[in-house]
N, CA, C and O atoms as a DFTB+ gen file, in Angstrom:
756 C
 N C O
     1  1     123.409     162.247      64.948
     2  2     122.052     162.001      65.382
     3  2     121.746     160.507      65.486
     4  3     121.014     160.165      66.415
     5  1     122.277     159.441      64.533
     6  2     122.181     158.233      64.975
     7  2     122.725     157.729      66.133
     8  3     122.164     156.855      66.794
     9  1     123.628     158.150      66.380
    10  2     124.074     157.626      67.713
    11  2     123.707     158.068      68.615
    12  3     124.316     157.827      69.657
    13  1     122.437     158.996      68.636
    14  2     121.866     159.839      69.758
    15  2     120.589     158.552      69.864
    16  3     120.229     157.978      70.891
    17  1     120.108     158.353      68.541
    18  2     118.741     157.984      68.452
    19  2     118.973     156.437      68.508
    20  3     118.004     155.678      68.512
    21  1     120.572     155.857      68.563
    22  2     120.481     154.374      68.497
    23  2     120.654     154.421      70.487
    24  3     120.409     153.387      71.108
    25  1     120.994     155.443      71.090
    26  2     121.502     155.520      72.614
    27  2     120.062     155.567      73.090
    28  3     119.816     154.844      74.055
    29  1     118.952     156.367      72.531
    30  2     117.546     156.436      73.250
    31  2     116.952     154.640      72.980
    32  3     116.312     153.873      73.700
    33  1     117.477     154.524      71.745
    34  2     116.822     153.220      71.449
    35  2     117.275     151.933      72.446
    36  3     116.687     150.926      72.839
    37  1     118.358     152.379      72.610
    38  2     119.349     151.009      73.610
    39  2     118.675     151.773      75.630
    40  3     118.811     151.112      76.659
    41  1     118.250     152.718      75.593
    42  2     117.543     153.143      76.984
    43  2     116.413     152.633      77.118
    44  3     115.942     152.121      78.134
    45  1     115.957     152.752      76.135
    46  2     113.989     152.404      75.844
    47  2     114.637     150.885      76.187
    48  3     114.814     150.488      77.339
    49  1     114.894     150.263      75.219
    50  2     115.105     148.732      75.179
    51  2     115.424     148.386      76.259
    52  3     114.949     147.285      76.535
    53  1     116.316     149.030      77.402
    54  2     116.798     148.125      78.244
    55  2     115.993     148.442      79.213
    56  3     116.146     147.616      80.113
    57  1     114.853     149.580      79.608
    58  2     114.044     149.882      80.052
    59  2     112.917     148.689      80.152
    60  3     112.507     148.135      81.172
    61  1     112.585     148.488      78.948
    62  2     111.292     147.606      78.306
    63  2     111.917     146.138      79.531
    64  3     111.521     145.714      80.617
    65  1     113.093     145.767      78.553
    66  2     113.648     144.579      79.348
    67  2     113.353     144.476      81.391
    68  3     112.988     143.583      82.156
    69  1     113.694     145.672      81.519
    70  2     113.600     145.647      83.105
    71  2     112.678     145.614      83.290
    72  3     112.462     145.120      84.397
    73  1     111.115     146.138      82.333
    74  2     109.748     145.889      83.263
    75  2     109.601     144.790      83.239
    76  3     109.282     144.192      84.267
    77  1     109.822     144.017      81.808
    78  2     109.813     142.160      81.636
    79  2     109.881     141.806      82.600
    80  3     108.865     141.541      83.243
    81  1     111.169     141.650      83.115
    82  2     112.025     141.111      84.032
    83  2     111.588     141.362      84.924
    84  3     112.000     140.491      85.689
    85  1     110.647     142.339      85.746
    86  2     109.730     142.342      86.652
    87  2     108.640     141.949      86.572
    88  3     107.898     141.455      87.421
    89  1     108.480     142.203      85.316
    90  2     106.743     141.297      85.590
    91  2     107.339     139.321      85.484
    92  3     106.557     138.475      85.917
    93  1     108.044     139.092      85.179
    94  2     108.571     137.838      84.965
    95  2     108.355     137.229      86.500
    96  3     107.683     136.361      87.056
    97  1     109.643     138.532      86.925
    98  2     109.666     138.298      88.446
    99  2     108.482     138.002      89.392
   100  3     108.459     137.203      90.328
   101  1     107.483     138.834      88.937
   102  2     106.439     138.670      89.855
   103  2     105.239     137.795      89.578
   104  3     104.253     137.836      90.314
   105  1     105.331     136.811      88.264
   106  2     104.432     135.997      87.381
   107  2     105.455     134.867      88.366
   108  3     105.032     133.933      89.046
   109  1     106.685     135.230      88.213
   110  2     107.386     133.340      89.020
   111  2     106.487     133.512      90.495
   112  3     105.775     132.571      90.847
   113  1     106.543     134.428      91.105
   114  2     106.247     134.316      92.505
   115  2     104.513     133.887      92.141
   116  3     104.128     132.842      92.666
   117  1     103.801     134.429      91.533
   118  2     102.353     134.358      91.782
   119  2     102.598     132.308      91.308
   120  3     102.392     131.427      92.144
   121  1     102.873     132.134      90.421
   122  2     102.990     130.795      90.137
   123  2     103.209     130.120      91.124
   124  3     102.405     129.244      91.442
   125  1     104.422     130.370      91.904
   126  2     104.535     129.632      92.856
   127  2     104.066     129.260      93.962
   128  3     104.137     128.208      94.598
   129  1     103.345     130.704      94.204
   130  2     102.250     130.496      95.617
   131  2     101.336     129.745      94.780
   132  3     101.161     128.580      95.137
   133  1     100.902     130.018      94.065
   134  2      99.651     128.917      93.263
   135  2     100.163     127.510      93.198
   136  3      99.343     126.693      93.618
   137  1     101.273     127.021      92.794
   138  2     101.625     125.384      92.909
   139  2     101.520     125.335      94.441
   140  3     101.008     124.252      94.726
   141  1     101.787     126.045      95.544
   142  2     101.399     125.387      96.624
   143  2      99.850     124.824      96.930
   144  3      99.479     123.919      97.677
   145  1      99.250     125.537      96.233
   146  2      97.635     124.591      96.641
   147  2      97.578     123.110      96.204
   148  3      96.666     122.379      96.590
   149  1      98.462     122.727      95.479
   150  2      98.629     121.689      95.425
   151  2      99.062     120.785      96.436
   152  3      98.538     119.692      96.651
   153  1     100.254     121.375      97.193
   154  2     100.537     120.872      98.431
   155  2      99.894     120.701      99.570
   156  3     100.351     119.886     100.372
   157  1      98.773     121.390      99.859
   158  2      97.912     121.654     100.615
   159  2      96.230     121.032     100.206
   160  3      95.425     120.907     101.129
   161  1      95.826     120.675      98.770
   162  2      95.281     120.271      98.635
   163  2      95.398     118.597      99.133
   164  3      94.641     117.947      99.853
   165  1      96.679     118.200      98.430
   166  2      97.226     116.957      98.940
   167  2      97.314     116.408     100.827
   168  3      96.995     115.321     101.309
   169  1      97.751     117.389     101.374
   170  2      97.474     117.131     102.860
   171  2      95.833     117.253     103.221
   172  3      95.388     116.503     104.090
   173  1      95.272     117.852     102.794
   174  2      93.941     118.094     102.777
   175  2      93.480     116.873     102.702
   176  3      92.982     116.294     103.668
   177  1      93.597     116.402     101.619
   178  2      92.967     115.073     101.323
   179  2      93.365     113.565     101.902
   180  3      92.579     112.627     102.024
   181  1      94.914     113.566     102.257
   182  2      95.191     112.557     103.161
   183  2      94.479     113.194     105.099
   184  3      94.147     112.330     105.911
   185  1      94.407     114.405     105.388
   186  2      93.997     114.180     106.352
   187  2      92.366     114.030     106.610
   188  3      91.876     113.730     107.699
   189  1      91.666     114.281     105.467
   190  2      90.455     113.405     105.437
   191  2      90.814     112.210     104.953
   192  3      90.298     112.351     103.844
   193  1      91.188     111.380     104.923
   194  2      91.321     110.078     104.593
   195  2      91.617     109.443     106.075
   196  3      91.027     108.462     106.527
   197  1      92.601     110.158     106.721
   198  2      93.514     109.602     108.382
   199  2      91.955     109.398     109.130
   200  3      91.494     108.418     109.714
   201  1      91.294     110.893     108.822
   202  2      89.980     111.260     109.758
   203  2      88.467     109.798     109.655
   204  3      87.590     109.407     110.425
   205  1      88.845     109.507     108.490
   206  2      87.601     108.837     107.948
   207  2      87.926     107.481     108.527
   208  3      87.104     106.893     109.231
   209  1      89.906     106.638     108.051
   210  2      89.906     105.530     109.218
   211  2      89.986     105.985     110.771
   212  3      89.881     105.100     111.621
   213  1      90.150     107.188     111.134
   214  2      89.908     106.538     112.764
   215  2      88.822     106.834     112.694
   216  3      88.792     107.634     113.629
   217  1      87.874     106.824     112.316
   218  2      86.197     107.376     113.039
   219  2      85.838     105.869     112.244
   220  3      84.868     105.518     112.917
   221  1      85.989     105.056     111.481
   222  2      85.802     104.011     111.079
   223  2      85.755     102.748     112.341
   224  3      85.029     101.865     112.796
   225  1      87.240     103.460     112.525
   226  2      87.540     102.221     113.574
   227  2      87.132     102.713     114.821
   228  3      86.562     101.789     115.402
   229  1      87.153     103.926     115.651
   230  2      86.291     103.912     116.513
   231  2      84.897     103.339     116.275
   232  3      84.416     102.478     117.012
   233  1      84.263     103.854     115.208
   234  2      83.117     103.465     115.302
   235  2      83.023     101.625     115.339
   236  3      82.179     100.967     115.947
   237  1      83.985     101.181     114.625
   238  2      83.573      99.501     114.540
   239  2      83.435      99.098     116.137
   240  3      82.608      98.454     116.783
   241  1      85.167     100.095     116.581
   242  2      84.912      99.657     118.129
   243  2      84.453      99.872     119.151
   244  3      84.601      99.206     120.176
   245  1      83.695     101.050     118.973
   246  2      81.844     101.322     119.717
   247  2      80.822     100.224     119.529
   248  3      80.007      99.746     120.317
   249  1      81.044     100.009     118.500
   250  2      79.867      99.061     118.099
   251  2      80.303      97.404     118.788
   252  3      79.503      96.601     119.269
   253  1      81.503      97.268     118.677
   254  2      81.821      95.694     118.962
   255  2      81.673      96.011     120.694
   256  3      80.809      95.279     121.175
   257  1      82.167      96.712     121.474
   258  2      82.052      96.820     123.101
   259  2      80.121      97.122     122.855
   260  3      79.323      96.390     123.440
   261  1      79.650      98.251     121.949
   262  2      77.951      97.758     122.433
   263  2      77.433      96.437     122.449
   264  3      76.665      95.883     123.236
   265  1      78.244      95.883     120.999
   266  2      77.330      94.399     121.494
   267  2      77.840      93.427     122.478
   268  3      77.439      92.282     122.683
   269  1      78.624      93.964     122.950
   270  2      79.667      92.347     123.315
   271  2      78.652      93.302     125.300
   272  3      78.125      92.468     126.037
   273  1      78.594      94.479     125.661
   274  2      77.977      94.412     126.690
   275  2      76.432      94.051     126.398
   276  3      75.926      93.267     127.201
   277  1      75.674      94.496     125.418
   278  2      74.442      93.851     125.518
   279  2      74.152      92.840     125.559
   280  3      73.037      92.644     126.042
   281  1      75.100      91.385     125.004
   282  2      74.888      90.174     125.308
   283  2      75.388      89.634     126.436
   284  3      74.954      88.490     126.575
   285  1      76.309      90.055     127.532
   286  2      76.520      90.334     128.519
   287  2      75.018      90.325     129.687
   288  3      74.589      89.406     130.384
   289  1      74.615      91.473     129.546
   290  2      73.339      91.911     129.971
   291  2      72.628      90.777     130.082
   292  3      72.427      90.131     131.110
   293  1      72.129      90.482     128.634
   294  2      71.494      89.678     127.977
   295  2      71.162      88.342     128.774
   296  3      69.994      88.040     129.015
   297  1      72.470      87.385     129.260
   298  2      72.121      86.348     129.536
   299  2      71.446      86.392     130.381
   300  3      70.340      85.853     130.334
   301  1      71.903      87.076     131.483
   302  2      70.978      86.841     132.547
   303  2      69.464      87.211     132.653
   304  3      68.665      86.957     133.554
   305  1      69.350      87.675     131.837
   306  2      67.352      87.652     131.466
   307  2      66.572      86.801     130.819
   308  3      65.387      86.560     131.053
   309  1      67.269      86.342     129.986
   310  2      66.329      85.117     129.463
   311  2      66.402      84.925     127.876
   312  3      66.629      85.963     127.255
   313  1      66.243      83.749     127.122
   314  2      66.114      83.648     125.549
   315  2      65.263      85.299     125.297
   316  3      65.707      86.320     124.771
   317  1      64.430      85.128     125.675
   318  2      63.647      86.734     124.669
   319  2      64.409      87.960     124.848
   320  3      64.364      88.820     123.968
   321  1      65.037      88.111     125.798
   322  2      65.643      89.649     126.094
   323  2      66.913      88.823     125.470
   324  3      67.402      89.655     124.706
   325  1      67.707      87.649     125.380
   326  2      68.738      87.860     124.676
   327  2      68.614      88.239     123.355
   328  3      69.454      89.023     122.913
   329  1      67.351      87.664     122.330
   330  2      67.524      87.884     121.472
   331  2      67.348      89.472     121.247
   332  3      68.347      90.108     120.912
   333  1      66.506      89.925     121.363
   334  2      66.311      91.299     121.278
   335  2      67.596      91.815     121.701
   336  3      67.892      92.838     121.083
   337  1      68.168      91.569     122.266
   338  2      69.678      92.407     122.699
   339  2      70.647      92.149     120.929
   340  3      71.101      92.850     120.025
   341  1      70.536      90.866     121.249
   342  2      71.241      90.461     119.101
   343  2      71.030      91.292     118.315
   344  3      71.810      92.088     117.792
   345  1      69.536      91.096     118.138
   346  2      69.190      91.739     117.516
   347  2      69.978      93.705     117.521
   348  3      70.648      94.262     116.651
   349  1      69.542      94.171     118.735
   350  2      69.880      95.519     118.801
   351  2      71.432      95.485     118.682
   352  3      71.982      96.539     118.363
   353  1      72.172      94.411     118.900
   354  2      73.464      94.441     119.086
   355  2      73.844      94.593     117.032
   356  3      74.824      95.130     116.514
   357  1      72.936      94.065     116.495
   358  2      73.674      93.942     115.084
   359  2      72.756      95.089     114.335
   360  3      73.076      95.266     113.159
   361  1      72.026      95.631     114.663
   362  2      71.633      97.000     114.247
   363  2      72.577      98.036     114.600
   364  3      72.829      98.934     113.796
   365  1      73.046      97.989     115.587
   366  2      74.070      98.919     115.851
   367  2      75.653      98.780     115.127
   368  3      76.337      99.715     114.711
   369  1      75.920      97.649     115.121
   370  2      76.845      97.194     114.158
   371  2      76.954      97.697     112.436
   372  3      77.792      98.198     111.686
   373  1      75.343      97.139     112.373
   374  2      75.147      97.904     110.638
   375  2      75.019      98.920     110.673
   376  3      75.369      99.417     109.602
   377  1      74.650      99.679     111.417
   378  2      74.633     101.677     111.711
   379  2      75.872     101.803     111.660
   380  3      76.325     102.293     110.626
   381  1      76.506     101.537     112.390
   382  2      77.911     101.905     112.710
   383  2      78.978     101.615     111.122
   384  3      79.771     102.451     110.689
   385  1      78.764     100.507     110.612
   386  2      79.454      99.828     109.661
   387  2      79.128     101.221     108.075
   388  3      79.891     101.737     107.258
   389  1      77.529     101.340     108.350
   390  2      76.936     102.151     106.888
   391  2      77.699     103.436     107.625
   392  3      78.019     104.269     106.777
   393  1      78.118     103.860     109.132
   394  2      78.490     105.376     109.370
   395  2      79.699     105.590     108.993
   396  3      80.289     106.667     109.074
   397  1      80.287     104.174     108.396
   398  2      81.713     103.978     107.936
   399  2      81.869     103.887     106.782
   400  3      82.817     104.444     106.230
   401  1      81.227     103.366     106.310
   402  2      80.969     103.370     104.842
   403  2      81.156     104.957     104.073
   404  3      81.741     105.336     103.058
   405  1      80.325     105.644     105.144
   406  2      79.941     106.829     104.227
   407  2      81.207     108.157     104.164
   408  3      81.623     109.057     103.434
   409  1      81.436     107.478     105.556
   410  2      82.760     108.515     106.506
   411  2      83.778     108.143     105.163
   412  3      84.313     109.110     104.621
   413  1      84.020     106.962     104.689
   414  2      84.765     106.441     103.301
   415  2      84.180     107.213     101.957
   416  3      85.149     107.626     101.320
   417  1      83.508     107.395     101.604
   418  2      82.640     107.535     100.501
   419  2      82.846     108.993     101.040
   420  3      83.555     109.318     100.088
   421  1      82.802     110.034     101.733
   422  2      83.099     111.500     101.937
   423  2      84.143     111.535     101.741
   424  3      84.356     112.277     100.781
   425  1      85.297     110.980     102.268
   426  2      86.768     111.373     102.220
   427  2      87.121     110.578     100.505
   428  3      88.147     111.021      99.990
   429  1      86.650     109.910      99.988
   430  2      86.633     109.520      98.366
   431  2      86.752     110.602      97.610
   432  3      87.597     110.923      96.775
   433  1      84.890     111.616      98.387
   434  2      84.685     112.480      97.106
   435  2      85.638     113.402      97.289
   436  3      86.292     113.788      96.320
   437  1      85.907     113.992      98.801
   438  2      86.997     114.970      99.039
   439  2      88.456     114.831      98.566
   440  3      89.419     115.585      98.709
   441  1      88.319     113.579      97.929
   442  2      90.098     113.573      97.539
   443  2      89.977     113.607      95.911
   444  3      90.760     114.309      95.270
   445  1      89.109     112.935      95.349
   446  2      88.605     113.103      94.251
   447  2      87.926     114.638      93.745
   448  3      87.867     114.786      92.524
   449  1      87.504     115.579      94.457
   450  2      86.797     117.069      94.407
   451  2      88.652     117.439      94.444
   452  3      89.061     117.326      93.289
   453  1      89.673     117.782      95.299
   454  2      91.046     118.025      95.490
   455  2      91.633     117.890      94.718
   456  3      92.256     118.829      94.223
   457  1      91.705     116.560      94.228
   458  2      92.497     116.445      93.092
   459  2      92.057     117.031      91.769
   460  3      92.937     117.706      91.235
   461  1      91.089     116.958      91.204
   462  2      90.463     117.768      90.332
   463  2      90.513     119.488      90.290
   464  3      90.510     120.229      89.306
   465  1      90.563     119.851      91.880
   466  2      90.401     121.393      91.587
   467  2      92.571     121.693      91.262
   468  3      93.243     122.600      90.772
   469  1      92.875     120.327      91.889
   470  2      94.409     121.020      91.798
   471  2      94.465     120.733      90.160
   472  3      94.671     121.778      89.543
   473  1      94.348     119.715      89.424
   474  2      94.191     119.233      87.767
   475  2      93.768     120.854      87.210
   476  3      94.279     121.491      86.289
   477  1      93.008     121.116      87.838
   478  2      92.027     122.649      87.119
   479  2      93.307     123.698      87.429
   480  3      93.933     124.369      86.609
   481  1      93.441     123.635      88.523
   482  2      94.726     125.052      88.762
   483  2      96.166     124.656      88.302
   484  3      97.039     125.524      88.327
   485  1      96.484     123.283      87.849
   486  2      97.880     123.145      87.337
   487  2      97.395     123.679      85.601
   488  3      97.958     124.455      84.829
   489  1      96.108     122.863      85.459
   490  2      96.082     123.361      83.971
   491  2      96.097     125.086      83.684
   492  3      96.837     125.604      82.847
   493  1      95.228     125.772      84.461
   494  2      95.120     127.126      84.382
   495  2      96.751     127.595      84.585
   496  3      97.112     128.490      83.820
   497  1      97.553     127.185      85.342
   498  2      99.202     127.785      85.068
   499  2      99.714     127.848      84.326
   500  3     100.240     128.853      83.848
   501  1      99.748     126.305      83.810
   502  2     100.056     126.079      82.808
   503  2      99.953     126.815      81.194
   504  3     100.731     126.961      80.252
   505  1      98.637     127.140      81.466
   506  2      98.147     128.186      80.087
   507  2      98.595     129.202      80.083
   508  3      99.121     129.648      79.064
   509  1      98.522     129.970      81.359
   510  2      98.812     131.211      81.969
   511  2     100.377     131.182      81.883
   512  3     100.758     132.176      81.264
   513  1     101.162     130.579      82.193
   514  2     102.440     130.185      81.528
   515  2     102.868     130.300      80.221
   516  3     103.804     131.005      79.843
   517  1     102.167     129.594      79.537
   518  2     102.366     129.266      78.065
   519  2     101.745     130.723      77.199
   520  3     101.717     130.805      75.971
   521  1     101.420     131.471      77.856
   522  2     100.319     132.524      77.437
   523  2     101.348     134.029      77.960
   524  3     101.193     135.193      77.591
   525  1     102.144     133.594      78.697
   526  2     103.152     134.767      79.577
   527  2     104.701     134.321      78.281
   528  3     105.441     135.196      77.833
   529  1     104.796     133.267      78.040
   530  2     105.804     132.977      77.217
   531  2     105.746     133.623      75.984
   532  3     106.563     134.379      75.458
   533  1     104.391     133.115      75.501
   534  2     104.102     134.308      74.259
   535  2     104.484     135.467      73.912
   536  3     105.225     135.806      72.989
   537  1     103.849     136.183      74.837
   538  2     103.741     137.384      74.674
   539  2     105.436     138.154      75.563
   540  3     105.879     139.302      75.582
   541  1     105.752     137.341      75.943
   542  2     107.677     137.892      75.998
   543  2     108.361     137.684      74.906
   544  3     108.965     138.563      74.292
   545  1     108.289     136.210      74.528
   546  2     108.658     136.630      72.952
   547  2     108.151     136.928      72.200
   548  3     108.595     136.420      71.170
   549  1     106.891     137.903      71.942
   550  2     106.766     138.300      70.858
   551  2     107.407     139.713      71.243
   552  3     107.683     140.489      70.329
   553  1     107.597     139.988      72.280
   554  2     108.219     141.631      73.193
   555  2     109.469     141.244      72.677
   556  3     110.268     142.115      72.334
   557  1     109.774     139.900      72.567
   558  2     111.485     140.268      72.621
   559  2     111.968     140.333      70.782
   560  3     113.043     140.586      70.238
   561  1     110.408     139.922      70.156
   562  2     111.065     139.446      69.199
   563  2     111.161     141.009      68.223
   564  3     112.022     141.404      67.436
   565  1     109.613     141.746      68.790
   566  2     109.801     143.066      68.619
   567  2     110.922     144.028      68.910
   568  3     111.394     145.023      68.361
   569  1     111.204     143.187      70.216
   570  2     112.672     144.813      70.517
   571  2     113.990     143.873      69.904
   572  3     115.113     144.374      69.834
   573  1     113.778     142.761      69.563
   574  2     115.477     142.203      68.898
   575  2     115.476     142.974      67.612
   576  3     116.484     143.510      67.150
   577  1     114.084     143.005      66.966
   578  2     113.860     144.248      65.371
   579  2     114.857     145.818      65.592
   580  3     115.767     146.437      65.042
   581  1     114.284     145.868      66.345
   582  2     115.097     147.685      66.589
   583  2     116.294     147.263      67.512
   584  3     116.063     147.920      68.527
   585  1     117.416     146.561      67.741
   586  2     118.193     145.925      68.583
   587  2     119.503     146.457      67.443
   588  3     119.456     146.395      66.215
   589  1     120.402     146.871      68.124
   590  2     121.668     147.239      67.147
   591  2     122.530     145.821      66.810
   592  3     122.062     144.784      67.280
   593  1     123.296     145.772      66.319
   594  2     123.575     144.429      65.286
   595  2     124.363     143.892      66.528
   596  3     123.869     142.932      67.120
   597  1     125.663     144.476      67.024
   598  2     126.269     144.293      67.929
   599  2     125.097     143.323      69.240
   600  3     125.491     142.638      70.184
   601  1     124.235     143.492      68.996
   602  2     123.959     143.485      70.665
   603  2     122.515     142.002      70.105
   604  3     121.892     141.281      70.883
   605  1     122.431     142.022      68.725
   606  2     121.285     140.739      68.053
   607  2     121.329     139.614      68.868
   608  3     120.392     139.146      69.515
   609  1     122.976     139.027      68.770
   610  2     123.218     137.775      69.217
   611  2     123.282     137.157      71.016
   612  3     123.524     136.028      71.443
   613  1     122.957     138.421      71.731
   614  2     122.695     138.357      73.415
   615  2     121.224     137.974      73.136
   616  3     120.735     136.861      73.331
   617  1     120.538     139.162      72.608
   618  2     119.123     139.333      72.758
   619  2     118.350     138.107      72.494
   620  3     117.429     137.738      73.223
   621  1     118.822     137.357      71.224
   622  2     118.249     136.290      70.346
   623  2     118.607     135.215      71.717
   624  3     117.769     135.062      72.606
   625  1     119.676     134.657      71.742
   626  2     119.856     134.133      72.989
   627  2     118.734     134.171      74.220
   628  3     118.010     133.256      74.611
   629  1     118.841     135.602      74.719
   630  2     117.730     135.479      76.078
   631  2     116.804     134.964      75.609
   632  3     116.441     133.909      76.129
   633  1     116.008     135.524      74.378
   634  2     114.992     135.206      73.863
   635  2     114.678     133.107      73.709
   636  3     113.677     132.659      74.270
   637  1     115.384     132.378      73.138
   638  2     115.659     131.207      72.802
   639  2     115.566     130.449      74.181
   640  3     114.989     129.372      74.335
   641  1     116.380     131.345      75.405
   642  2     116.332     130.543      76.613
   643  2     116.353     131.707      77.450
   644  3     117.217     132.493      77.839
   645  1     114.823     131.523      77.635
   646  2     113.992     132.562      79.036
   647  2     114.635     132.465      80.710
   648  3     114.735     133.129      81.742
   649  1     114.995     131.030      80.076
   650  2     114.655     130.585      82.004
   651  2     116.705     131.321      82.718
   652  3     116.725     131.872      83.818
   653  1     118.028     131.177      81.934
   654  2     118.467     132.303      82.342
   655  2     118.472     133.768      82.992
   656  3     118.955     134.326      83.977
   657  1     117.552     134.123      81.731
   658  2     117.525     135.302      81.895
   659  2     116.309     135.577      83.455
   660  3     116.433     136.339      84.414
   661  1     115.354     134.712      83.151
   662  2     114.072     134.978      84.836
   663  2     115.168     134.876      85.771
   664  3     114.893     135.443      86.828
   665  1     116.495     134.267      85.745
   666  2     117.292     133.773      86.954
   667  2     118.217     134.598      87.534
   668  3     118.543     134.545      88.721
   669  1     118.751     135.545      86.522
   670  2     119.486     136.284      86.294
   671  2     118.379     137.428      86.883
   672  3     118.806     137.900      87.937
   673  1     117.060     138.003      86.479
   674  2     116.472     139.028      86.786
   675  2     116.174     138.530      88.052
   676  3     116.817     139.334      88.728
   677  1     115.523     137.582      89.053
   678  2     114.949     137.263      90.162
   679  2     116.334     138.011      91.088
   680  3     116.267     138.698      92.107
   681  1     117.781     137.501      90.157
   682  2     118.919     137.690      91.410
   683  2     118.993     139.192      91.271
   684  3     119.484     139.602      92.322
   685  1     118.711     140.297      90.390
   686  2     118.800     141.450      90.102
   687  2     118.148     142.404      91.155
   688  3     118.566     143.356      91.815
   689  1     116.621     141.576      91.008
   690  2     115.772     141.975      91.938
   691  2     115.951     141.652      93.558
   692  3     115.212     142.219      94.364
   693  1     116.771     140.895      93.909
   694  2     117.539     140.046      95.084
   695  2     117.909     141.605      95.195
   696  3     117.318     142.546      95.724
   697  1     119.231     141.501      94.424
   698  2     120.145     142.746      94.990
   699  2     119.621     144.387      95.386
   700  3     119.833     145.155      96.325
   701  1     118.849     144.437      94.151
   702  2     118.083     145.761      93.808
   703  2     117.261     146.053      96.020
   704  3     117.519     146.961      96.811
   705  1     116.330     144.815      96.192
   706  2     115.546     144.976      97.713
   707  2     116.760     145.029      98.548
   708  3     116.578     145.760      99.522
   709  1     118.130     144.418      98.492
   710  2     118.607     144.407      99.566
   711  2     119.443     145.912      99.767
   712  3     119.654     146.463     100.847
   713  1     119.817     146.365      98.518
   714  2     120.351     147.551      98.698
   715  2     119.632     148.790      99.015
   716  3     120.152     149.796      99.498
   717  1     118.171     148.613      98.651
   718  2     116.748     149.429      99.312
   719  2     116.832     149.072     100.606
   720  3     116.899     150.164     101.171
   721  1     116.875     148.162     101.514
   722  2     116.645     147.815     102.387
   723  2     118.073     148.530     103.415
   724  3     117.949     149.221     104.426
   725  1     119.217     148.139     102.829
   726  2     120.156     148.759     103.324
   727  2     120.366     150.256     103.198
   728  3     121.413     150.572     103.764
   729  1     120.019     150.825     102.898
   730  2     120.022     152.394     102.693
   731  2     118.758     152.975     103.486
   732  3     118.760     154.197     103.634
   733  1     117.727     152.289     103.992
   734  2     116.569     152.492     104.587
   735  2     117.055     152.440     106.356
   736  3     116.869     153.267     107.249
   737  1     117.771     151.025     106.367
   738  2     118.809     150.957     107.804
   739  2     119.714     152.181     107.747
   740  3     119.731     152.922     108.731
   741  1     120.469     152.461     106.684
   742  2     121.661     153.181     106.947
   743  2     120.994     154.536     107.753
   744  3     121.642     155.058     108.661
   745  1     119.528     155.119     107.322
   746  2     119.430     156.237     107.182
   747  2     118.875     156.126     108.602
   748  3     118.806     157.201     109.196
   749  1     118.531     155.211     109.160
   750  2     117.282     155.166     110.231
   751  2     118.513     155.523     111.863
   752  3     118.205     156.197     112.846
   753  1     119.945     154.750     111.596
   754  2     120.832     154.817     111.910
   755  2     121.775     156.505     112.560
   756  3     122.943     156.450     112.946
């Protein structure tokens, strides 16, 4: 009867192990689509930055062709219409200059708001990580308890160094879809 009840125990166990190893599997993938917002936050924020100098510099160089034709204009009417042209010529300049300013000061907060929400979602992985680590070893540390003596020194191992064993299960799960996949062709065939 022990060797009946140490054979259910080594089924259960290696059972337990395979859901791990799937949920492992599918905690690496969610992680990983999640570190991409980082990547995307980052382009995000340099292409408001690209957006903010050219509308900068268009705008300076709207503003330098407005004034450079209003004083143009200008001469030929007389001291009073030139000045008033100056005048309008450097109002448009400081419009243009504060529409740059701000076009700067938006793409600031947008890279500064980006970087912060990615700070917020590396930290939340991170926990969520450290919080998924836990609770595998405390799974593993539970099933190394009921683990037959023979088999302590694998288990303790995976346990000690996770990142094998996720590598080892990701390629499991590799094989496991492709041979689903191939038997799905074979049959369609």
């Amino acid at each position: 009867m022990t060797d009946r009840a140490a054979a259910d125990g080594a089924a259960e166990l290696r059972k337990q192990i395979a859901q791990t190893r799937s949920q492992l599997g599918s905690t690496v993938e969610e992680l990983a689509a999640k570190t991409d917002l980082r990547g995307r936050a980052k382009a995000r924020a340099a292409d408001l930055r690209d957006r903010a100098g050219a509308m900068t510099v268009q705008l300076r160089s709207t503003a330098a062709q407005a004034g450079h034709t209003v004083q143009e204009k200008a001469k030929g009417a007389g001291h009073t219409v030139q000045e008033k042209a100056s005048h309008a010529g450097h109002t448009v300049q400081e419009r243009a200059a504060h529409a740059g300013h701000t076009a700067q000061e938006k793409a600031a907060h947008a890279k500064h708001t980006s970087r912060s929400r990615v700070e917020d979602t590396r930290h939340q992985l991170k926990d969520r990580g450290a919080h998924l680590a836990t609770g595998v070893q405390d799974k593993a540390s539970r099933a190394e308890r009921g683990v037959p003596a023979p088999l302590r020194a694998p288990v303790g191992y995976a346990r000690r160094h996770p990142r094998p064993v996720v590598i080892v299960a990701a390629a499991g799960a590799v094989i496991v879809a492709a041979g689903v996949l191939g038997r799905r062709r074979a049959s369609r065939c």
